[in-house]
mmCIF file of C-alpha atoms in Angstrom:
data_model
loop_
_atom_site.group_PDB
_atom_site.id
_atom_site.type_symbol
_atom_site.label_atom_id
_atom_site.label_comp_id
_atom_site.label_asym_id
_atom_site.label_seq_id
_atom_site.Cartn_x
_atom_site.Cartn_y
_atom_site.Cartn_z
ATOM 1 C CA SER A 255 -20.994 39.075 -6.123
ATOM 2 C CA VAL A 256 -23.705 42.167 -6.398
ATOM 3 C CA ASP A 257 -23.491 41.471 -10.144
ATOM 4 C CA ALA A 258 -24.273 37.767 -9.926
ATOM 5 C CA ALA A 259 -27.044 38.450 -7.279
ATOM 6 C CA GLY A 260 -28.575 40.900 -9.904
ATOM 7 C CA ASP A 261 -28.617 38.454 -12.784
ATOM 8 C CA HIS A 262 -30.267 35.567 -10.342
ATOM 9 C CA TRP A 263 -32.792 38.101 -9.834
ATOM 10 C CA LEU A 264 -33.185 39.085 -13.330
ATOM 11 C CA LEU A 265 -33.686 35.196 -14.381
ATOM 12 C CA LEU A 266 -35.864 34.946 -11.716
ATOM 13 C CA GLY A 267 -38.245 37.810 -12.642
ATOM 14 C CA ALA A 268 -38.256 36.929 -16.405
ATOM 15 C CA TRP A 269 -39.296 33.198 -15.258
ATOM 16 C CA VAL A 270 -42.109 34.441 -13.073
ATOM 17 C CA ALA A 271 -43.242 37.072 -15.794
ATOM 18 C CA GLY A 272 -43.515 34.218 -18.016
ATOM 19 C CA GLY A 273 -45.718 32.398 -15.652
ATOM 20 C CA THR A 274 -47.737 35.500 -15.354
ATOM 21 C CA THR A 275 -48.280 36.025 -18.719
ATOM 22 C CA VAL A 276 -49.644 32.432 -19.698
ATOM 23 C CA ALA A 277 -51.951 33.046 -16.695
ATOM 24 C CA LEU A 278 -53.168 36.101 -18.036
ATOM 25 C CA VAL A 279 -53.966 34.347 -21.501
ATOM 26 C CA ALA A 280 -55.554 31.565 -19.471
ATOM 27 C CA LEU A 281 -57.892 34.124 -17.844
ATOM 28 C CA TRP A 282 -58.712 35.839 -20.900
ATOM 29 C CA GLN A 283 -59.482 32.302 -22.276
ATOM 30 C CA TYR A 284 -61.962 31.568 -19.628
ATOM 31 C CA THR A 285 -63.694 34.790 -19.744
ATOM 32 C CA SER A 286 -64.080 35.005 -23.643
ATOM 33 C CA GLY A 287 -64.857 31.364 -23.859
ATOM 34 C CA GLN A 288 -62.420 30.676 -26.319
ATOM 35 C CA MET A 289 -59.663 27.884 -26.683
ATOM 36 C CA VAL A 290 -60.936 26.359 -23.367
ATOM 37 C CA ILE A 291 -61.257 22.704 -23.326
ATOM 38 C CA THR A 292 -64.870 21.236 -21.973
ATOM 39 C CA ALA A 293 -64.470 18.246 -20.014
ATOM 40 C CA GLU A 294 -66.314 16.592 -17.245
ATOM 41 C CA GLY A 295 -68.570 19.371 -16.553
ATOM 42 C CA VAL A 296 -65.940 22.529 -16.310
ATOM 43 C CA TRP A 297 -64.026 24.554 -18.860
ATOM 44 C CA ARG A 298 -60.509 24.074 -18.600
ATOM 45 C CA VAL A 299 -57.805 26.533 -19.656
ATOM 46 C CA ARG A 300 -54.692 25.809 -21.084
ATOM 47 C CA ALA A 301 -53.148 29.141 -22.445
ATOM 48 C CA PHE A 302 -50.468 28.105 -25.126
ATOM 49 C CA TYR A 303 -50.123 24.469 -24.223
ATOM 50 C CA GLY A 304 -51.887 21.485 -25.594
ATOM 51 C CA SER A 305 -53.169 20.469 -22.067
ATOM 52 C CA PRO A 306 -54.567 22.221 -19.378
ATOM 53 C CA ASN A 307 -52.476 19.810 -17.174
ATOM 54 C CA ASN A 308 -49.251 21.034 -18.817
ATOM 55 C CA LEU A 309 -50.190 24.548 -17.868
ATOM 56 C CA ALA A 310 -50.806 23.601 -14.239
ATOM 57 C CA LEU A 311 -47.354 21.762 -14.035
ATOM 58 C CA TYR A 312 -45.484 25.031 -15.071
ATOM 59 C CA LEU A 313 -47.658 27.552 -12.973
ATOM 60 C CA GLU A 314 -47.550 25.668 -9.926
ATOM 61 C CA ARG A 315 -43.373 26.445 -9.751
ATOM 62 C CA THR A 316 -44.066 30.027 -10.626
ATOM 63 C CA LEU A 317 -46.716 30.407 -8.010
ATOM 64 C CA ALA A 318 -44.514 28.894 -5.373
ATOM 65 C CA MET A 319 -42.045 31.331 -5.948
ATOM 66 C CA SER A 320 -44.436 34.407 -6.133
ATOM 67 C CA LEU A 321 -46.124 33.435 -2.971
ATOM 68 C CA ALA A 322 -42.981 32.981 -1.106
ATOM 69 C CA LEU A 323 -42.141 36.653 -2.093
ATOM 70 C CA ALA A 324 -45.459 37.977 -1.444
ATOM 71 C CA LEU A 325 -45.525 36.646 2.292
ATOM 72 C CA PHE A 326 -41.929 36.952 3.499
ATOM 73 C CA THR A 327 -40.278 39.887 1.615
ATOM 74 C CA ARG A 328 -39.811 42.752 4.029
ATOM 75 C CA SER A 329 -40.817 45.693 1.649
ATOM 76 C CA ARG A 330 -44.659 46.251 1.681
ATOM 77 C CA ARG A 331 -44.637 47.779 -2.041
ATOM 78 C CA ALA A 332 -42.912 44.660 -3.170
ATOM 79 C CA GLN A 333 -45.421 42.445 -1.179
ATOM 80 C CA LEU A 334 -48.187 44.037 -2.887
ATOM 81 C CA GLY A 335 -46.619 43.601 -6.300
ATOM 82 C CA TRP A 336 -45.619 39.893 -5.626
ATOM 83 C CA GLY A 337 -49.196 39.216 -4.131
ATOM 84 C CA GLY A 338 -50.853 40.566 -7.438
ATOM 85 C CA VAL A 339 -48.734 38.392 -9.724
ATOM 86 C CA ALA A 340 -49.583 35.463 -7.382
ATOM 87 C CA ALA A 341 -53.049 36.106 -7.368
ATOM 88 C CA LEU A 342 -53.241 36.083 -11.079
ATOM 89 C CA GLN A 343 -51.207 32.647 -11.314
ATOM 90 C CA ALA A 344 -53.274 31.194 -8.533
ATOM 91 C CA VAL A 345 -56.637 31.879 -10.311
ATOM 92 C CA ALA A 346 -55.464 30.353 -13.809
ATOM 93 C CA LEU A 347 -54.116 27.457 -11.680
ATOM 94 C CA LEU A 348 -57.544 26.933 -10.394
ATOM 95 C CA LEU A 349 -58.971 27.133 -13.655
ATOM 96 C CA THR A 350 -56.928 24.365 -15.279
ATOM 97 C CA PHE A 351 -58.804 22.103 -12.852
ATOM 98 C CA SER A 352 -55.882 19.878 -12.822
ATOM 99 C CA LYS A 353 -56.378 17.290 -9.947
ATOM 100 C CA GLY A 354 -52.645 16.620 -9.566
ATOM 101 C CA GLY A 355 -52.069 20.386 -9.411
ATOM 102 C CA LEU A 356 -54.865 21.366 -7.092
ATOM 103 C CA LEU A 357 -55.126 18.298 -4.806
ATOM 104 C CA LEU A 358 -51.254 17.450 -4.776
ATOM 105 C CA GLY A 359 -49.083 20.319 -5.657
ATOM 106 C CA LEU A 360 -50.796 23.174 -4.313
ATOM 107 C CA PRO A 361 -51.246 21.675 -0.812
ATOM 108 C CA ALA A 362 -47.511 20.473 -1.045
ATOM 109 C CA ILE A 363 -46.674 24.302 -1.680
ATOM 110 C CA PHE A 364 -48.635 25.576 0.965
ATOM 111 C CA ALA A 365 -47.181 22.957 3.454
ATOM 112 C CA THR A 366 -43.468 24.030 2.509
ATOM 113 C CA LEU A 367 -44.391 27.683 2.690
ATOM 114 C CA TRP A 368 -45.825 27.078 6.246
ATOM 115 C CA CYS A 369 -42.993 24.890 7.503
ATOM 116 C CA GLY A 370 -40.223 26.768 5.959
ATOM 117 C CA GLY A 371 -41.989 30.149 6.862
ATOM 118 C CA TRP A 372 -42.058 29.113 10.590
ATOM 119 C CA VAL A 373 -38.100 28.510 10.479
ATOM 120 C CA LEU A 374 -37.562 32.035 8.575
ATOM 121 C CA LEU A 375 -39.908 33.955 10.875
ATOM 122 C CA ALA A 376 -38.182 32.475 13.984
ATOM 123 C CA GLN A 377 -34.906 33.494 12.559
ATOM 124 C CA ARG A 378 -35.841 37.015 12.066
ATOM 125 C CA GLY A 379 -37.649 37.199 15.357
ATOM 126 C CA GLU A 380 -40.808 38.486 13.698
ATOM 127 C CA SER A 381 -44.688 37.629 14.015
ATOM 128 C CA ARG A 382 -45.880 34.608 12.466
ATOM 129 C CA ARG A 383 -48.885 36.471 10.991
ATOM 130 C CA PRO A 384 -47.654 35.506 7.460
ATOM 131 C CA LEU A 385 -48.462 31.849 8.471
ATOM 132 C CA TRP A 386 -51.866 32.883 8.745
ATOM 133 C CA TRP A 387 -52.021 34.192 5.449
ATOM 134 C CA ILE A 388 -50.888 31.066 3.995
ATOM 135 C CA ALA A 389 -53.674 29.101 5.696
ATOM 136 C CA GLY A 390 -56.337 31.633 4.718
ATOM 137 C CA THR A 391 -55.186 31.472 0.882
ATOM 138 C CA GLY A 392 -55.561 27.713 0.989
ATOM 139 C CA VAL A 393 -59.060 28.127 2.572
ATOM 140 C CA LEU A 394 -60.064 30.638 -0.103
ATOM 141 C CA ALA A 395 -58.672 28.010 -2.709
ATOM 142 C CA LEU A 396 -61.100 25.251 -1.350
ATOM 143 C CA LEU A 397 -63.834 27.872 -1.303
ATOM 144 C CA ALA A 398 -63.144 28.807 -4.971
ATOM 145 C CA LEU A 399 -63.553 25.179 -5.935
ATOM 146 C CA MET A 400 -66.472 24.589 -3.742
ATOM 147 C CA PRO A 401 -69.111 25.529 -6.684
ATOM 148 C CA PHE A 402 -67.330 22.859 -8.828
ATOM 149 C CA LEU A 403 -67.068 19.981 -6.649
ATOM 150 C CA GLY A 404 -70.502 18.692 -8.056
ATOM 151 C CA THR A 405 -69.348 18.249 -11.581
ATOM 152 C CA GLU A 406 -68.279 14.964 -13.153
ATOM 153 C CA ARG A 407 -64.743 15.749 -12.923
ATOM 154 C CA PHE A 408 -64.853 16.156 -8.903
ATOM 155 C CA GLN A 409 -67.629 13.463 -8.351
ATOM 156 C CA ARG A 410 -65.597 10.836 -10.033
ATOM 157 C CA LEU A 411 -62.170 11.652 -8.095
ATOM 158 C CA LEU A 412 -62.023 8.165 -6.365
ATOM 159 C CA ASP A 413 -63.531 6.051 -9.016
ATOM 160 C CA PHE A 414 -60.837 3.588 -10.076
ATOM 161 C CA GLN A 415 -63.324 1.427 -11.919
ATOM 162 C CA GLN A 416 -63.506 3.801 -14.893
ATOM 163 C CA GLY A 417 -62.089 7.023 -16.404
ATOM 164 C CA THR A 418 -58.927 8.677 -15.471
ATOM 165 C CA GLY A 419 -58.216 7.115 -12.219
ATOM 166 C CA PHE A 420 -58.977 3.501 -13.828
ATOM 167 C CA LEU A 421 -56.653 4.188 -16.886
ATOM 168 C CA ARG A 422 -53.923 5.698 -14.539
ATOM 169 C CA LEU A 423 -53.617 2.437 -12.487
ATOM 170 C CA GLN A 424 -53.311 0.520 -15.559
ATOM 171 C CA LEU A 425 -50.631 2.761 -17.016
ATOM 172 C CA TRP A 426 -48.434 2.343 -13.732
ATOM 173 C CA GLN A 427 -49.015 -1.287 -13.678
ATOM 174 C CA SER A 428 -47.524 -1.375 -17.432
ATOM 175 C CA ALA A 429 -44.817 0.855 -16.592
ATOM 176 C CA TRP A 430 -43.905 -1.098 -13.251
ATOM 177 C CA GLN A 431 -43.545 -4.195 -15.433
ATOM 178 C CA MET A 432 -41.463 -2.116 -18.299
ATOM 179 C CA ALA A 433 -39.078 -1.253 -15.412
ATOM 180 C CA LEU A 434 -38.910 -4.714 -14.057
ATOM 181 C CA ASP A 435 -37.988 -6.162 -17.276
ATOM 182 C CA HIS A 436 -35.374 -3.296 -18.233
ATOM 183 C CA PRO A 437 -34.098 -2.610 -14.580
ATOM 184 C CA LEU A 438 -30.420 -1.575 -15.380
ATOM 185 C CA LEU A 439 -30.670 0.903 -18.657
ATOM 186 C CA GLY A 440 -34.668 1.178 -19.070
ATOM 187 C CA VAL A 441 -36.007 1.589 -22.657
ATOM 188 C CA GLY A 442 -33.976 4.568 -23.553
ATOM 189 C CA PRO A 443 -34.871 8.192 -23.332
ATOM 190 C CA ASP A 444 -38.147 8.928 -25.072
ATOM 191 C CA ASN A 445 -38.863 5.299 -25.826
ATOM 192 C CA PHE A 446 -41.760 4.975 -23.334
ATOM 193 C CA LEU A 447 -44.273 5.444 -26.145
ATOM 194 C CA TYR A 448 -43.172 2.764 -28.365
ATOM 195 C CA ALA A 449 -42.401 0.285 -25.756
ATOM 196 C CA PHE A 450 -45.904 0.691 -24.132
ATOM 197 C CA ARG A 451 -47.926 0.693 -27.061
ATOM 198 C CA SER A 452 -46.235 -1.946 -28.813
ATOM 199 C CA GLN A 453 -45.701 -4.494 -25.836
ATOM 200 C CA TYR A 454 -46.900 -3.234 -22.508
ATOM 201 C CA ILE A 455 -50.157 -1.727 -22.441
ATOM 202 C CA LEU A 456 -52.907 -3.610 -20.974
ATOM 203 C CA PRO A 457 -55.934 -4.712 -22.977
ATOM 204 C CA THR A 458 -58.390 -2.797 -20.386
ATOM 205 C CA ALA A 459 -56.323 0.401 -21.376
ATOM 206 C CA TRP A 460 -56.786 0.298 -24.980
ATOM 207 C CA GLN A 461 -58.356 3.868 -25.041
ATOM 208 C CA GLU A 462 -55.061 5.397 -24.289
ATOM 209 C CA PRO A 463 -52.338 3.733 -26.549
ATOM 210 C CA ASN A 464 -50.068 6.912 -27.184
ATOM 211 C CA LEU A 465 -48.914 8.051 -23.602
ATOM 212 C CA ASN A 466 -45.220 8.959 -23.844
ATOM 213 C CA HIS A 467 -44.518 8.859 -20.038
ATOM 214 C CA PRO A 468 -45.928 6.936 -17.223
ATOM 215 C CA HIS A 469 -47.201 9.945 -15.204
ATOM 216 C CA ASN A 470 -45.046 9.164 -12.146
ATOM 217 C CA TRP A 471 -41.504 10.758 -11.999
ATOM 218 C CA ILE A 472 -39.924 7.722 -10.329
ATOM 219 C CA LEU A 473 -41.362 5.527 -12.845
ATOM 220 C CA ASP A 474 -40.330 7.769 -15.736
ATOM 221 C CA TRP A 475 -36.668 8.101 -14.705
ATOM 222 C CA TRP A 476 -36.424 4.444 -14.128
ATOM 223 C CA THR A 477 -38.079 3.293 -17.426
ATOM 224 C CA ARG A 478 -36.243 6.085 -19.302
ATOM 225 C CA LEU A 479 -32.417 5.512 -17.823
ATOM 226 C CA GLY A 480 -32.718 2.436 -15.710
ATOM 227 C CA LEU A 481 -31.911 2.082 -12.011
ATOM 228 C CA PRO A 482 -28.791 4.205 -12.288
ATOM 229 C CA GLY A 483 -30.830 7.088 -13.867
ATOM 230 C CA LEU A 484 -33.155 6.587 -10.881
ATOM 231 C CA ALA A 485 -30.184 7.094 -8.535
ATOM 232 C CA LEU A 486 -28.999 10.011 -10.676
ATOM 233 C CA ALA A 487 -32.584 11.761 -10.027
ATOM 234 C CA LEU A 488 -32.675 11.192 -6.441
ATOM 235 C CA ILE A 489 -29.328 12.702 -6.113
ATOM 236 C CA PHE A 490 -30.216 15.731 -8.296
ATOM 237 C CA PHE A 491 -33.513 16.344 -6.403
ATOM 238 C CA GLY A 492 -32.088 15.575 -2.862
ATOM 239 C CA ARG A 493 -29.162 18.050 -3.552
ATOM 240 C CA MET A 494 -31.271 20.847 -4.674
ATOM 241 C CA ILE A 495 -33.511 20.287 -1.577
ATOM 242 C CA GLY A 496 -30.389 20.138 0.684
ATOM 243 C CA TRP A 497 -28.935 23.144 -0.587
ATOM 244 C CA LEU A 498 -32.076 25.053 -0.256
ATOM 245 C CA TRP A 499 -32.606 23.942 3.306
ATOM 246 C CA GLN A 500 -29.337 25.117 4.376
ATOM 247 C CA GLY A 501 -29.902 28.289 2.365
ATOM 248 C CA LEU A 502 -33.123 28.963 4.330
ATOM 249 C CA ARG A 503 -31.386 28.949 7.486
ATOM 250 C CA ARG A 504 -27.958 30.497 6.993
ATOM 251 C CA THR A 505 -28.096 32.436 3.704
ATOM 252 C CA ALA A 506 -28.500 36.405 3.467
ATOM 253 C CA ASP A 507 -31.479 35.372 0.876
ATOM 254 C CA PRO A 508 -33.826 32.971 2.658
ATOM 255 C CA VAL A 509 -37.070 34.114 0.942
ATOM 256 C CA LEU A 510 -35.450 33.009 -2.688
ATOM 257 C CA CYS A 511 -34.492 29.629 -0.963
ATOM 258 C CA LEU A 512 -37.988 29.233 0.542
ATOM 259 C CA GLY A 513 -39.425 29.896 -2.665
ATOM 260 C CA LEU A 514 -37.286 27.561 -4.661
ATOM 261 C CA LEU A 515 -37.984 25.023 -2.148
ATOM 262 C CA ALA A 516 -41.659 25.043 -2.144
ATOM 263 C CA ALA A 517 -41.504 24.846 -6.059
ATOM 264 C CA ILE A 518 -39.320 21.655 -6.169
ATOM 265 C CA VAL A 519 -41.841 20.157 -3.556
ATOM 266 C CA GLY A 520 -44.855 20.991 -5.463
ATOM 267 C CA ALA A 521 -43.363 19.564 -8.438
ATOM 268 C CA LEU A 522 -42.339 16.380 -7.187
ATOM 269 C CA THR A 523 -45.659 15.864 -5.440
ATOM 270 C CA HIS A 524 -47.559 16.650 -8.414
ATOM 271 C CA GLY A 525 -45.132 14.550 -10.351
ATOM 272 C CA LEU A 526 -46.340 11.377 -8.469
ATOM 273 C CA ILE A 527 -49.445 11.237 -10.906
ATOM 274 C CA ASP A 528 -48.394 13.325 -14.060
ATOM 275 C CA ALA A 529 -45.016 14.557 -15.682
ATOM 276 C CA SER A 530 -42.336 16.115 -13.767
ATOM 277 C CA TYR A 531 -39.409 16.498 -15.764
ATOM 278 C CA ALA A 532 -39.202 15.651 -19.244
ATOM 279 C CA LEU A 533 -41.097 18.266 -20.917
ATOM 280 C CA PRO A 534 -38.943 21.043 -22.738
ATOM 281 C CA ASP A 535 -40.281 23.848 -20.706
ATOM 282 C CA LEU A 536 -40.124 22.168 -17.325
ATOM 283 C CA MET A 537 -36.740 20.667 -18.098
ATOM 284 C CA LEU A 538 -35.618 24.471 -18.658
ATOM 285 C CA ALA A 539 -37.479 25.407 -15.371
ATOM 286 C CA TRP A 540 -35.747 22.484 -13.547
ATOM 287 C CA VAL A 541 -32.145 23.708 -15.005
ATOM 288 C CA LEU A 542 -32.822 27.263 -13.539
ATOM 289 C CA LEU A 543 -33.995 25.772 -10.035
ATOM 290 C CA ALA A 544 -30.915 23.759 -9.888
ATOM 291 C CA HIS A 545 -28.837 26.810 -10.718
ATOM 292 C CA LEU A 546 -30.380 29.017 -8.254
ATOM 293 C CA ALA A 547 -30.263 26.384 -5.427
ATOM 294 C CA GLU A 548 -26.482 25.743 -5.983
ATOM 295 C CA ARG A 549 -25.872 29.528 -6.138
ATOM 296 C CA SER A 550 -27.739 29.719 -2.824
ATOM 297 C CA ALA A 551 -25.379 27.132 -1.254
ATOM 298 C CA ASP A 552 -22.581 28.909 -2.564
ATOM 299 C CA ALA A 553 -23.500 32.102 -0.908
ATOM 300 C CA ASP A 554 -23.766 30.749 2.470
#
C-alpha cells in the first residue's frame, strides 16, 4: 500500500540520517583533532563508537544505500541530495582507515552497484553513464588514500609475522579449533570471550586475550550456535539476497533493492575479517535490511 511504502521510506530515511549524523561527528573530530585515535601513523575517527572499525562497519551500510539512490534515482534534485549525503559518509569512512572497510567492504559495494546498475539501466533502457560514476568514485577513493599508503598502517598490510595480520591469523586458528570441539551447539551466545581466553588462545597471541568474537561471521555463527546456527545464518542471508535480486529485476522500486543488496554484500565481505552481526547497532541494521528485503519481495 501507499502508506506502507511511505513508512518504509521513513525508516530508511531515519537510518541514513543516523549514518550521516555520525559521519558529521567523525569529520568534526578529524578537523578538530579531538577524540581521534592515533595509530600506525594516521588519525582514525570513531564518532560515538569505541573503535574506528565499529564506525566503518555501520557507515558502509548506509553509504551503500546512499550511493544507490544518488546514482540511480531519476529525480535530479534527489540525486544531488543523496549524493551530498553519500559524500559525507564516504569521507568519514575513509578517515576510519579501517582495512576491512576500505579494502573489502567498499570494493564489494562498488562491484554490487556496478553489476546491479547494469541490470537496472538495461531494464529501463537508459544510458549506462552512472556506471562510469561508480568507477570514478572508486578511483577518487583510491586517490584519497594515496597520501597515506606510506604510513605504517598500510605498509604492514601483508605482514603476517607481526601486528594485526599475525594476531588475526592466530585468532582464526583458535576459533576454528573451538568450532571443531563444539560443532553442534557451539559454546553459546556471547561465550566466545570466556572460552577463548580460558582455553583456546594461543601462546603467541597473548597480547589480545579479551576478544569477544572471532572476526569472521562464519566462525562467529558457528562458535556461538553450532552448525545449526551457521545453517540458519546462511539461510537468513541467502533469502535476503534472493529477495533483493528478484526485486531488482521485477519490483517498482529497484533502486531501493539495489541499495539494500549492496549494503548486505559489503557487510558480509567486510565481515570475513571483522564483526558483521553480533553488535547491537549492527543487529538493528540487519533487522531493518531483512524487513525491507522481505517487503520488496512481497511488492513483486
